[in-house]
Coordinates of C-alpha atoms in Angstrom, one line a residue:
Chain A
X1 CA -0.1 -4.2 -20.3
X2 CA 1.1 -1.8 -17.8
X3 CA 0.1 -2.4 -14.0
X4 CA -0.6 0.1 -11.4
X5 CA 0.6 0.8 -8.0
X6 CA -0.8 2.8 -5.4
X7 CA 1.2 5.3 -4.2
X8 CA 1.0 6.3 -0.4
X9 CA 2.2 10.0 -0.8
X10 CA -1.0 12.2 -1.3
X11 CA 1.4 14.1 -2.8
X12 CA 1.7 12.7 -6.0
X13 CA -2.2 11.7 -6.2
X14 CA -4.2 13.8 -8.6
X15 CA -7.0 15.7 -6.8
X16 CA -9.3 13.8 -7.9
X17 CA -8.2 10.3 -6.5
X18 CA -7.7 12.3 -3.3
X19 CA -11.1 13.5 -2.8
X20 CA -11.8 10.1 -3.5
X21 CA -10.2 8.3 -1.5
X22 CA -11.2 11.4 1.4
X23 CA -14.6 10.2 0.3
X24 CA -14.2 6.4 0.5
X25 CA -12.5 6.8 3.5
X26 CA -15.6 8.8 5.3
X27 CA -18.3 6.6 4.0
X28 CA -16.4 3.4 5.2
X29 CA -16.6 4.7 8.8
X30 CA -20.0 3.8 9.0
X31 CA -19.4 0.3 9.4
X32 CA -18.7 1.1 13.1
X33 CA -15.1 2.2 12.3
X34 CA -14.4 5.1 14.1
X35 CA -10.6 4.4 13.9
X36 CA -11.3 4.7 10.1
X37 CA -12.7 8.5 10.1
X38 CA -9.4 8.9 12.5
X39 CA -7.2 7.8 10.3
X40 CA -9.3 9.7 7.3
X41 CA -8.8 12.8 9.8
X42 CA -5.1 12.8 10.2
X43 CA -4.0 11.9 7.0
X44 CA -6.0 14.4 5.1
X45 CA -5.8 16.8 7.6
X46 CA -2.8 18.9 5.6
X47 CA -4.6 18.5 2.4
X48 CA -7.9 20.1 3.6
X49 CA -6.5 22.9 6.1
X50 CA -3.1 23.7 5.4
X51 CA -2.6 23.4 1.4
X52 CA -3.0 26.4 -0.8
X53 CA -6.9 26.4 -2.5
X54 CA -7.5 23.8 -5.0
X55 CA -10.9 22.9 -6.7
X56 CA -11.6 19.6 -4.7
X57 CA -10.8 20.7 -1.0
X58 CA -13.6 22.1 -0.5
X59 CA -15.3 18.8 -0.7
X60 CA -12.4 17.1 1.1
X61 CA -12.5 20.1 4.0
X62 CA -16.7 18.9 4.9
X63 CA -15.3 14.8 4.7
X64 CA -12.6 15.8 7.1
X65 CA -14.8 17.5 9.6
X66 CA -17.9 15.2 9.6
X67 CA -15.3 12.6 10.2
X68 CA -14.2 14.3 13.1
X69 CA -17.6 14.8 13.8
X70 CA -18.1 10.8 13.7
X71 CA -15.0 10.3 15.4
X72 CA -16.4 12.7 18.1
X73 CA -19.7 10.8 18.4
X74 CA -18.3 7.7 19.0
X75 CA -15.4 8.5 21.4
X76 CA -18.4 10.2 23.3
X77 CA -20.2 7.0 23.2
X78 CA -17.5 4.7 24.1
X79 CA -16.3 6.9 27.1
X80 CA -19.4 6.8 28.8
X81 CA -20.5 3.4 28.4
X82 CA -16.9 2.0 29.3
X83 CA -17.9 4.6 32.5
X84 CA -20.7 2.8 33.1
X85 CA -19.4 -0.5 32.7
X86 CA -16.5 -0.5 35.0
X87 CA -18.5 2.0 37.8
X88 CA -21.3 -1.2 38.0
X89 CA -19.4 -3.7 37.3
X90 CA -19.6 -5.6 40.6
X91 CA -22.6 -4.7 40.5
X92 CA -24.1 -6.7 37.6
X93 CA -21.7 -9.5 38.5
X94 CA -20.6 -10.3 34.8
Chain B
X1 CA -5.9 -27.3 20.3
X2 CA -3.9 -24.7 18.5
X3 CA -2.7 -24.6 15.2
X4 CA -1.5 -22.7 13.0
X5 CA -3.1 -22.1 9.5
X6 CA -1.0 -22.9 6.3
X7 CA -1.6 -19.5 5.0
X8 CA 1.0 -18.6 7.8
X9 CA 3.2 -20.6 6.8
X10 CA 3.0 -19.4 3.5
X11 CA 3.0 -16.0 4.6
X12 CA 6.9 -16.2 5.6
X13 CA 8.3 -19.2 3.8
X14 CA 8.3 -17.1 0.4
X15 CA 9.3 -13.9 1.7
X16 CA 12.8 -14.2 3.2
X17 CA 14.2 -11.9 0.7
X18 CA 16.3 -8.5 0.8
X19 CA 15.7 -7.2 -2.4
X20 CA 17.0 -3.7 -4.3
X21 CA 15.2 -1.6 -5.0
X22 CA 15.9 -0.1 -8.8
X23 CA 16.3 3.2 -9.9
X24 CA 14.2 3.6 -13.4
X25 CA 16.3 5.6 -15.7
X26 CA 14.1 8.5 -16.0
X27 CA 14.3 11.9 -14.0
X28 CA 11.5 13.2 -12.7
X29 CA 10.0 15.2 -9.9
X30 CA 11.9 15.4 -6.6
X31 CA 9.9 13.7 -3.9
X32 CA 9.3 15.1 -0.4
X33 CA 12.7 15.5 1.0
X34 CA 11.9 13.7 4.2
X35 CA 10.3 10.8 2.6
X36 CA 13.2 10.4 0.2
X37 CA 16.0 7.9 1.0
X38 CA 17.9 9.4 -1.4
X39 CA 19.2 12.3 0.2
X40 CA 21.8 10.3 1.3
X41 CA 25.5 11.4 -0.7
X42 CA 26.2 7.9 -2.5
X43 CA 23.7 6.8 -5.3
X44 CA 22.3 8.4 -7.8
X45 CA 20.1 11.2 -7.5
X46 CA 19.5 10.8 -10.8
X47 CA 15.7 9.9 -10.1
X48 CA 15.3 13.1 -8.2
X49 CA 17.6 15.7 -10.4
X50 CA 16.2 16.5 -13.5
X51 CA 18.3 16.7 -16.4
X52 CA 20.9 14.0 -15.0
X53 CA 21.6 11.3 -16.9
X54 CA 20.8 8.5 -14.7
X55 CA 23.5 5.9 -17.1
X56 CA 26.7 7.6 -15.6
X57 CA 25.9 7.4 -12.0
X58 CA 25.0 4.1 -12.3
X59 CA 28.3 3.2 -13.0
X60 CA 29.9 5.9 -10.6
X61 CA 28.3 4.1 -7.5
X62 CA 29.8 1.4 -5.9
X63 CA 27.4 1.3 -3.6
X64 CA 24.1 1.5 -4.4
X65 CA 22.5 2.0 -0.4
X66 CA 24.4 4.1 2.2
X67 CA 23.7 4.7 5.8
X68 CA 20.2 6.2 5.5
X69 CA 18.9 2.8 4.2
X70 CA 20.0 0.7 6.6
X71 CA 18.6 3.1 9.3
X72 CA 15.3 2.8 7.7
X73 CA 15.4 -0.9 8.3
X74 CA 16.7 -1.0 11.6
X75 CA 14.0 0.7 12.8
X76 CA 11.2 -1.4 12.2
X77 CA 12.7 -4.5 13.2
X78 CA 14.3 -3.0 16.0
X79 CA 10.6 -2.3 16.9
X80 CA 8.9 -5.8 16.3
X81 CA 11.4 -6.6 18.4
X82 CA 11.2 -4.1 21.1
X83 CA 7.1 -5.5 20.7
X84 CA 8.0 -9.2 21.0
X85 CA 10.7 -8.1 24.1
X86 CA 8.1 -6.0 25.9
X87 CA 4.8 -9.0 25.3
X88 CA 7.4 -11.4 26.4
X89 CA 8.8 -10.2 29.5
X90 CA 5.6 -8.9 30.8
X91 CA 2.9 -11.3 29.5
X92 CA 3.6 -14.3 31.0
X93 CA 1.2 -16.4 28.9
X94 CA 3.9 -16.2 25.8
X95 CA 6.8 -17.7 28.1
X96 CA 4.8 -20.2 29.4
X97 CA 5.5 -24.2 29.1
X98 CA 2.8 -25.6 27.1
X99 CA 1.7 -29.3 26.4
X100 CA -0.1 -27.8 23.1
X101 CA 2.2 -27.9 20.0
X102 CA 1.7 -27.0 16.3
X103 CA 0.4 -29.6 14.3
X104 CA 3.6 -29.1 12.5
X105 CA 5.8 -29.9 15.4
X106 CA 4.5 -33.4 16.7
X107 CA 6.7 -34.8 18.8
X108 CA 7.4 -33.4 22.4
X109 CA 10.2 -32.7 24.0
X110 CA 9.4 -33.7 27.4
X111 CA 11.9 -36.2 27.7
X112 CA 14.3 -36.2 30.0
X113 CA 17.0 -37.8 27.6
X114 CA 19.0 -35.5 26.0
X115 CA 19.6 -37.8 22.7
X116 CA 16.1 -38.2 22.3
X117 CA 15.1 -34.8 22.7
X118 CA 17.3 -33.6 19.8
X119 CA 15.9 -36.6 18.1
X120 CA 12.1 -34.9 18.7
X121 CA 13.5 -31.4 17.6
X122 CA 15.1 -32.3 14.7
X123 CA 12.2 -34.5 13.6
X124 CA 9.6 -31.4 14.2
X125 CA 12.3 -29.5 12.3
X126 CA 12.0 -31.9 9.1
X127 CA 8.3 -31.9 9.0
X128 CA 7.8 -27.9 9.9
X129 CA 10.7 -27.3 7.1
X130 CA 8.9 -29.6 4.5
X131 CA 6.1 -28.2 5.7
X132 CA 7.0 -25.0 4.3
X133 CA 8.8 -26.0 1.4
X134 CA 5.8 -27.4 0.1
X135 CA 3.6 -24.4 0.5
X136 CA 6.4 -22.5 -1.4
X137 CA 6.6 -25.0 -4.2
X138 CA 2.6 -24.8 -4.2
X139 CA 2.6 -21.4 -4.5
X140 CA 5.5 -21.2 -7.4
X141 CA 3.4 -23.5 -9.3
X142 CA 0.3 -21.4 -8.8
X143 CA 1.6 -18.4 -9.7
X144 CA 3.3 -19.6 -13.2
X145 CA -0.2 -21.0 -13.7
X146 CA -1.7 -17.6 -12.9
X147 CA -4.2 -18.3 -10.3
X148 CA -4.2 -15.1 -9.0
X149 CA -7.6 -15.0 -7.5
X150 CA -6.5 -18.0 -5.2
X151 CA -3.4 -16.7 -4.0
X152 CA -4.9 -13.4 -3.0
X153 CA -7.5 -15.8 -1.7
X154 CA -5.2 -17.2 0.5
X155 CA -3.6 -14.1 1.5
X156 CA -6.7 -12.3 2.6
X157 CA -7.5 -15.4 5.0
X158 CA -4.2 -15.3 6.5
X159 CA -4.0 -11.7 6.9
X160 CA -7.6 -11.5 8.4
X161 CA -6.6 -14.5 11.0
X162 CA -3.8 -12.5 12.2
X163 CA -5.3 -9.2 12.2
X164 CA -8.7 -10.5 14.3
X165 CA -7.9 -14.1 15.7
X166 CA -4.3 -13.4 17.1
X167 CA -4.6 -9.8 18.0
X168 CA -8.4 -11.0 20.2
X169 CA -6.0 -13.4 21.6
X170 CA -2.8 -10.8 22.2
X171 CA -5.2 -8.5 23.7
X172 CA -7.0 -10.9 26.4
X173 CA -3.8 -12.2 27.6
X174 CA -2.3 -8.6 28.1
X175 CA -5.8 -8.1 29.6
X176 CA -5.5 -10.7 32.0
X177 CA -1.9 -9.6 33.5
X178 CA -2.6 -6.6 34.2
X179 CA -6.1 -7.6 35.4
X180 CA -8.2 -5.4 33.9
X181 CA -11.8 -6.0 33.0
X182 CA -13.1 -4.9 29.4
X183 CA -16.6 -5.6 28.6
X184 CA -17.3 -7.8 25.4
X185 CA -18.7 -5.1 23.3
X186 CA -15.8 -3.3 23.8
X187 CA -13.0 -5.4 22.8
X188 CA -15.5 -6.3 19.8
X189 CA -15.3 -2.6 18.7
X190 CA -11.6 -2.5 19.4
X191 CA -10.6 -5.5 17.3
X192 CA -13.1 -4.5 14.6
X193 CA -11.9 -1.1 14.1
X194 CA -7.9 -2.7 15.0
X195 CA -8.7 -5.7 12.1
X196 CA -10.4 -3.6 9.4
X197 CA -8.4 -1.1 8.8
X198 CA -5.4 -3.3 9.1
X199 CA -6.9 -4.8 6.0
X200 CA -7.6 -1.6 4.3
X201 CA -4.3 -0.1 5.2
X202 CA -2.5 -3.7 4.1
X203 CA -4.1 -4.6 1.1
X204 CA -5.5 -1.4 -0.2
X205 CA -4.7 1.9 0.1
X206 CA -3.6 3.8 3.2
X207 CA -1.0 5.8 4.9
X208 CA 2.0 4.5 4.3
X209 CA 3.0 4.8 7.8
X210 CA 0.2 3.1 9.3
X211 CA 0.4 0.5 7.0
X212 CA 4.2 -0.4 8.0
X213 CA 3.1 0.0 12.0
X214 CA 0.4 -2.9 11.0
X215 CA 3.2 -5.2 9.3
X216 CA 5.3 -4.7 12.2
X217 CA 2.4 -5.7 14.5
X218 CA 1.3 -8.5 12.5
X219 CA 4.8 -9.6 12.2
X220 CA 5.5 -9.5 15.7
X221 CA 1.7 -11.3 16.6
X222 CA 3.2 -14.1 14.6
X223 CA 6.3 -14.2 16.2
X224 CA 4.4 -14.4 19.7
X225 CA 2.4 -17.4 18.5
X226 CA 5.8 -19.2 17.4
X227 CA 7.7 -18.5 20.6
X228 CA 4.6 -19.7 22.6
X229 CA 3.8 -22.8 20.7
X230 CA 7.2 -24.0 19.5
X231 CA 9.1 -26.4 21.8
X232 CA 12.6 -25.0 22.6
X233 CA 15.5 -26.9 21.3
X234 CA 13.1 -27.4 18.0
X235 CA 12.9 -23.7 17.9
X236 CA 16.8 -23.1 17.9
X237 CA 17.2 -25.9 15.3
X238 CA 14.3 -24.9 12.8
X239 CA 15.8 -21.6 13.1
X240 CA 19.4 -22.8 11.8
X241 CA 17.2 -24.8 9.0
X242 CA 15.2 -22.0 7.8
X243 CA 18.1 -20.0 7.3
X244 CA 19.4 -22.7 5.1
X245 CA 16.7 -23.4 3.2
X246 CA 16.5 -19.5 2.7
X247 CA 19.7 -18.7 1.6
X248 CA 19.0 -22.1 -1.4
X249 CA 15.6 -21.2 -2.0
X250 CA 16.8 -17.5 -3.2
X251 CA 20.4 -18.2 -4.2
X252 CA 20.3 -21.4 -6.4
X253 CA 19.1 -21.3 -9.8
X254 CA 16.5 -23.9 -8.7
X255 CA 15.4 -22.2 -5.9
X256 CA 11.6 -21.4 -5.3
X257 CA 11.8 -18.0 -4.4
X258 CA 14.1 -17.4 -7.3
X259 CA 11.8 -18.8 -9.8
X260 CA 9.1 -16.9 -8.1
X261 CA 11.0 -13.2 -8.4
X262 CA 12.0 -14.6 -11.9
X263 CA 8.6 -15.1 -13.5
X264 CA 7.5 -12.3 -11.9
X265 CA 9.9 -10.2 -14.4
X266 CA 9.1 -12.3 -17.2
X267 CA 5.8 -10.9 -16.9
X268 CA 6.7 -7.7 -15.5
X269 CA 4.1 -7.7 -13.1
X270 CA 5.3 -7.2 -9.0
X271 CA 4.9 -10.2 -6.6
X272 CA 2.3 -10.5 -4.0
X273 CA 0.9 -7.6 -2.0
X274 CA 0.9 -7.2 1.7
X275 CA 4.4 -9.6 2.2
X276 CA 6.6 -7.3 1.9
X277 CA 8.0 -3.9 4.3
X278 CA 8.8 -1.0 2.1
X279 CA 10.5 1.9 3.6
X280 CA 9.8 4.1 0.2
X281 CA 7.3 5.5 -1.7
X282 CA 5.9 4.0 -4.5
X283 CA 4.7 5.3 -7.3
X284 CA 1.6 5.7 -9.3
X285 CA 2.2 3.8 -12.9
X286 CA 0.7 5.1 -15.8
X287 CA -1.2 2.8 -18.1
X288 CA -0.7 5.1 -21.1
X289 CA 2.8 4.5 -21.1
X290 CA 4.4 1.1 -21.3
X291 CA 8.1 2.3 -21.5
X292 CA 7.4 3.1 -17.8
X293 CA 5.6 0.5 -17.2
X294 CA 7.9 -1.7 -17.5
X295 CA 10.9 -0.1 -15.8
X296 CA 8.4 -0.2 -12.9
X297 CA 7.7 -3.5 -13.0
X298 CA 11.4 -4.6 -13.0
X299 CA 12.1 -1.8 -10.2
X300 CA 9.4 -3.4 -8.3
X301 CA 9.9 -7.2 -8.7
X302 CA 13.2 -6.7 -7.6
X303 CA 12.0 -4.9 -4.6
X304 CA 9.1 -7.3 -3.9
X305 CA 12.1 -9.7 -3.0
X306 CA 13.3 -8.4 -0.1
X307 CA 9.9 -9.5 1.7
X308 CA 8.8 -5.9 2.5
X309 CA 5.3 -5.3 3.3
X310 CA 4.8 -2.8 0.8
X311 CA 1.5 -3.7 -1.2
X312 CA 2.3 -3.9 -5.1
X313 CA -1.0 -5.4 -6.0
X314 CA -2.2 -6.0 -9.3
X315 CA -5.5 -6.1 -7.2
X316 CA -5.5 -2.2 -6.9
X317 CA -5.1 -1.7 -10.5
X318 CA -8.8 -1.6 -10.8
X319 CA -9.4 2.1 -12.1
X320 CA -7.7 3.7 -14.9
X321 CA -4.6 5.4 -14.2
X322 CA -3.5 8.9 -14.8
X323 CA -0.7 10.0 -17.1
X324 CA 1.5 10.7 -14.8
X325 CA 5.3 9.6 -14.9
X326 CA 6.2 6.3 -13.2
X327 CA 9.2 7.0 -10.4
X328 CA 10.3 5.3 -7.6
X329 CA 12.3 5.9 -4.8
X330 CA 15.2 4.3 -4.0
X331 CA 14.6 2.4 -0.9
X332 CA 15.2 -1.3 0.7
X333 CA 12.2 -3.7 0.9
X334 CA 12.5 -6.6 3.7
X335 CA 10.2 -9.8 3.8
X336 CA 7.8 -10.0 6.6
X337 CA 9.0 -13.5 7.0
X338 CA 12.3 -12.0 8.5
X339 CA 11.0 -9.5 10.9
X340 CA 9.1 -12.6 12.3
X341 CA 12.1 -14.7 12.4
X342 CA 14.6 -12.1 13.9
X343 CA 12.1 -11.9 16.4
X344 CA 11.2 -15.4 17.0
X345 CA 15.1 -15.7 17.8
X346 CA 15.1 -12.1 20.6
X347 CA 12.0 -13.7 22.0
X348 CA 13.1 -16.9 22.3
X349 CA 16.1 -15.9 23.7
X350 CA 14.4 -13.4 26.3
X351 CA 12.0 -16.1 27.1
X352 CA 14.5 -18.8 28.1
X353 CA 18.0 -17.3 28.0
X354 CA 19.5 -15.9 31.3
X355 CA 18.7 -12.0 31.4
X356 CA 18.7 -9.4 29.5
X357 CA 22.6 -9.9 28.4
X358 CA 21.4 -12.3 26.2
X359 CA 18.4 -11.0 24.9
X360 CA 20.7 -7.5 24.2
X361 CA 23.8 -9.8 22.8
X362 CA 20.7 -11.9 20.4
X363 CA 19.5 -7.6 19.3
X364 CA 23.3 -6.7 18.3
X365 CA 23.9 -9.8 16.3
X366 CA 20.8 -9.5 14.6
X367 CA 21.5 -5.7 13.5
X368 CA 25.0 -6.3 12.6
X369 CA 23.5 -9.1 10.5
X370 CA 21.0 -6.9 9.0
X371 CA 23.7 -4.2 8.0
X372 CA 26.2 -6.8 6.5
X373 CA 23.6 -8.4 4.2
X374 CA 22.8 -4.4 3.0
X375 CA 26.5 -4.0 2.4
X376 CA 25.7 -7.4 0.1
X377 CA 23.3 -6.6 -1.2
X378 CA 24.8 -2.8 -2.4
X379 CA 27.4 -4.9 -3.7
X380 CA 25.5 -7.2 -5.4
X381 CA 22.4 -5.9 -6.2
X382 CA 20.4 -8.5 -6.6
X383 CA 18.0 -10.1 -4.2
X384 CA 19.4 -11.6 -1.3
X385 CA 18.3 -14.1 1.7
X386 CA 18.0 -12.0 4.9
X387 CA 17.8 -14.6 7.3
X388 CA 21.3 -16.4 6.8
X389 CA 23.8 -14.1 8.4
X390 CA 21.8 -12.4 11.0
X391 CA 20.6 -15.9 11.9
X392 CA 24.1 -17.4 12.0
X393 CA 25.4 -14.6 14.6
X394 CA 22.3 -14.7 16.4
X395 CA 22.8 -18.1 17.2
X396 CA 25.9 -17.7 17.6
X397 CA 25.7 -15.0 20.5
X398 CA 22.9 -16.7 21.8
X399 CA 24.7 -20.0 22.5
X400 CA 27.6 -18.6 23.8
X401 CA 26.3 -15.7 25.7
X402 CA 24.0 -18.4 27.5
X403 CA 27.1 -20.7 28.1
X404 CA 30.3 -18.9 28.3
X405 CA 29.5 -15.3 29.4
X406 CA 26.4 -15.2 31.8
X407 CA 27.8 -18.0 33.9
X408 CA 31.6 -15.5 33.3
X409 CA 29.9 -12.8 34.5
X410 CA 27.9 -14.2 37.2
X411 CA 31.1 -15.7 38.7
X412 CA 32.7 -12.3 38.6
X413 CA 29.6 -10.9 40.3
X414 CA 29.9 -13.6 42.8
X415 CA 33.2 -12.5 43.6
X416 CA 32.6 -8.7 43.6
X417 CA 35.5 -8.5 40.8
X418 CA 34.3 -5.6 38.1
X419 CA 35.9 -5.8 35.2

């Protein structure tokens, strides 16, 4: 009968859907998406630190920071192998 | 050899649309001002101001979109643009001759002879138009016979080309100019991460910003691939005929696209996701209640004309929905397929027009176009063809910047005269 839309304003999404969208959002950064727990990061970063106390954010606070923690991680990762790479470059000859 | 996939064609042929957007009758909750579009002074507010009755100021307003709306869309094609500009004059790979052609555009135009060389273009033009008016036929008839599953099929395909294949290929030949070396498992990561959540953002959920940025970039990856692979004079001409075919396939009763927009209300259900740039919010429809249900589904149909890239999938109706009340912002939706054609026509005309007086004269014309098929389509409210006007003039400039006031200007140089 009636269809549904998504709406893109976290505003109008009950908490619920939030957190789990937060939560889809963090577990799907484990399929080496780092840009993923980024965008989970920014996007929820109001709803988790800046928003008046509701029920869910304190679940939606810990996906927020172990997906900058993840987001950490990797930027770690990539900066020093990209290092690597260009420093011995010439000398692998690839 | 390259080619391009039918699902690209497919991907622009249906959505050269400017579509309202409709105000449902129903007050409710005043959205974030600075997402709104309605702030602007004509329109109803009705949607926003509780305890209006939305009937009256439907009949106050002339004009259903003001200024604000027509700034929302000039920024994001004023962007692909700026994106096809930039790739083009500093990637020389796009601007390059190339003996490879579309399967769609068979004959070459390396002839010398000028008769036979509009001969070749206007021959590509005919099969690349048919070509297209085909797939949109095709997918008319799939729709009315509900085969949803392959037409999201054949989105997702097309989507994921453009989002891995083209932006691998984008990214080695900005690589290469700038001659910079990137290790393989890097640019895998990169175009993973790039590709991935361009699908999640485009066909699921995401932010809504992100999600227009990817349109844009998709729209202007496929721009690149027809300025590169798109002989010249057949470029300018399937322009002109795509324009035409647009401005049928929406306006007459007959049309494809028509049809299309009108089953799509028979059955109150909104057209395809991921095709279409939405400047506004949507909103969360409630299951529970029909009534708005269906003033959705009208609003959104409508909307899903204009070729935005909002998603309006019946895809994402997989949960059940909360009670909430349906509203939806007031905004414009614009079909992918145009941001990829206004674009084709800057790039082309930066690629093998004079200088940048063309390529600026080619921007204007496009925006003025733009804002005169708004002012229609306030008017009219009803979903319009995009391409047609802003076509026309860009043509128009293009032809006689290119031949009347570059070689004016030139002279005038030549002669230290300023003017």
């Amino acid at each position: 009968q009636g269809h549904c839309a998504f709406t893109m304003n976290l505003e109008r999404l009950p908490n619920e859907e939030k957190l789990t969208l937060c939560r889809k959002y963090y577990l799907g950064g484990f399929a080496l998406l780092p840009f993923l727990w980024f965008v989970n990061v920014v996007w929820f970063f109001k709803e988790a630190f800046i928003k008046p106390p509701f029920t869910e954010q304190t679940q939606i606070k810990s996906y927020v920071k172990r997906s900058a923690l993840g987001l950490l991680f990797w930027v770690s990762v990539l900066t020093t192998w990209i290092t690597i790479y260009q420093h011995f470059r010439a000398q692998w000859g690839e | 050899m390259m080619s391009v996939s039918d699902s690209d064609e497919e991907l622009y042929n249906e959505r050269t649309a400017l579509v309202p957007a409709q105000n449902p009758p129903v007050p409710s909750y005043r959205p974030d001002p600075e997402l709104s579009p309605t702030e602007d002074s004509d329109n109803k507010t009705a949607g926003l101001d509780p305890g209006v009755e939305p009937e009256e100021d439907e009949e106050e307003e002339p004009l259903k979109y003001g200024a604000k709306h027509v700034i929302m869309l000039f920024v994001p094609v004023t962007l692909c643009m700026a994106v096809v500009v930039a790739t083009i004059k500093s990637v020389s790979f796009y601007s390059e001759k190339t003996t490879q052609q579309l399967i769609y555009t068979p004959f070459s135009e390396d002839t010398p002879d000028v008769g036979r060389r509009l001969l070749h273009s206007v021959l590509n033009t005919a099969i690349m138009i048919s070509v297209i008016v085909v797939m949109t036929v095709l997918l008319v008839v799939l729709y009315k016979n509900r085969c949803y599953k392959f037409i999201h099929g054949w989105l997702i395909l097309s989507s994921l080309m453009l989002l891995f294949w083209f932006s691998f290929m984008y990214l080695g030949e900005v690589f290469r100019t700038y001659n910079v070396a990137v290790d393989y498992p890097t640019i895998a990561m990169v175009i993973w991460n790039f590709g991935a959540v361009g699908m999640l953002c485009i066909h699921w959920k995401g932010p809504l910003q992100l999600q227009q940025a990817y349109l844009i970039l998709i729209s202007a990856l496929m721009a690149l691939v027809f300025i590169k692979y798109l002989p010249e004079w057949s470029t300018w001409v399937i322009l002109g005929a795509i324009s035409v075919y647009d401005l049928v396939a929406v306006l007459s009763p007959k049309g494809p696209l028509r049809m299309l927009v009108e089953t799509a209300q028979e059955r109150n259900e909104p057209i395809f996701p991921a095709l279409i740039y939405s400047s506004a919010m949507m909103w969360t429809v409630t299951m529970a209640n029909p009534a708005d249900g269906q003033r959705f589904e009208t609003g959104s149909d409508e909307e899903a004309e204009l070729n935005g890239g909002r998603a309006e999938p019946q895809s994402r109706c997989l949960r059940p929905v909360t009670e909430e009340e349906l509203e939806e912002e007031r905004g414009v939706k614009l079909g992918l397929g145009d941001f990829i054609f206004y674009s084709v026509l800057v790039g082309k005309a930066a690629a093998t027009g004079g200088d940048w007086n063309t390529t600026l004269a080619c921007f204007v014309a496009i925006l003025i176009g733009l804002c005169l098929t708004l002012l229609l389509l306030a008017i009219f409210r009803k979903a319009l063809p995009a391409l047609p006007i802003s076509i026309a003039f860009g043509l128009i400039f293009y032809f006689s910047t290119d031949f009347l006031v570059q070689p004016f200007m030139d002279n005038l140089a030549n002669h230290q005269f300023y003017i």
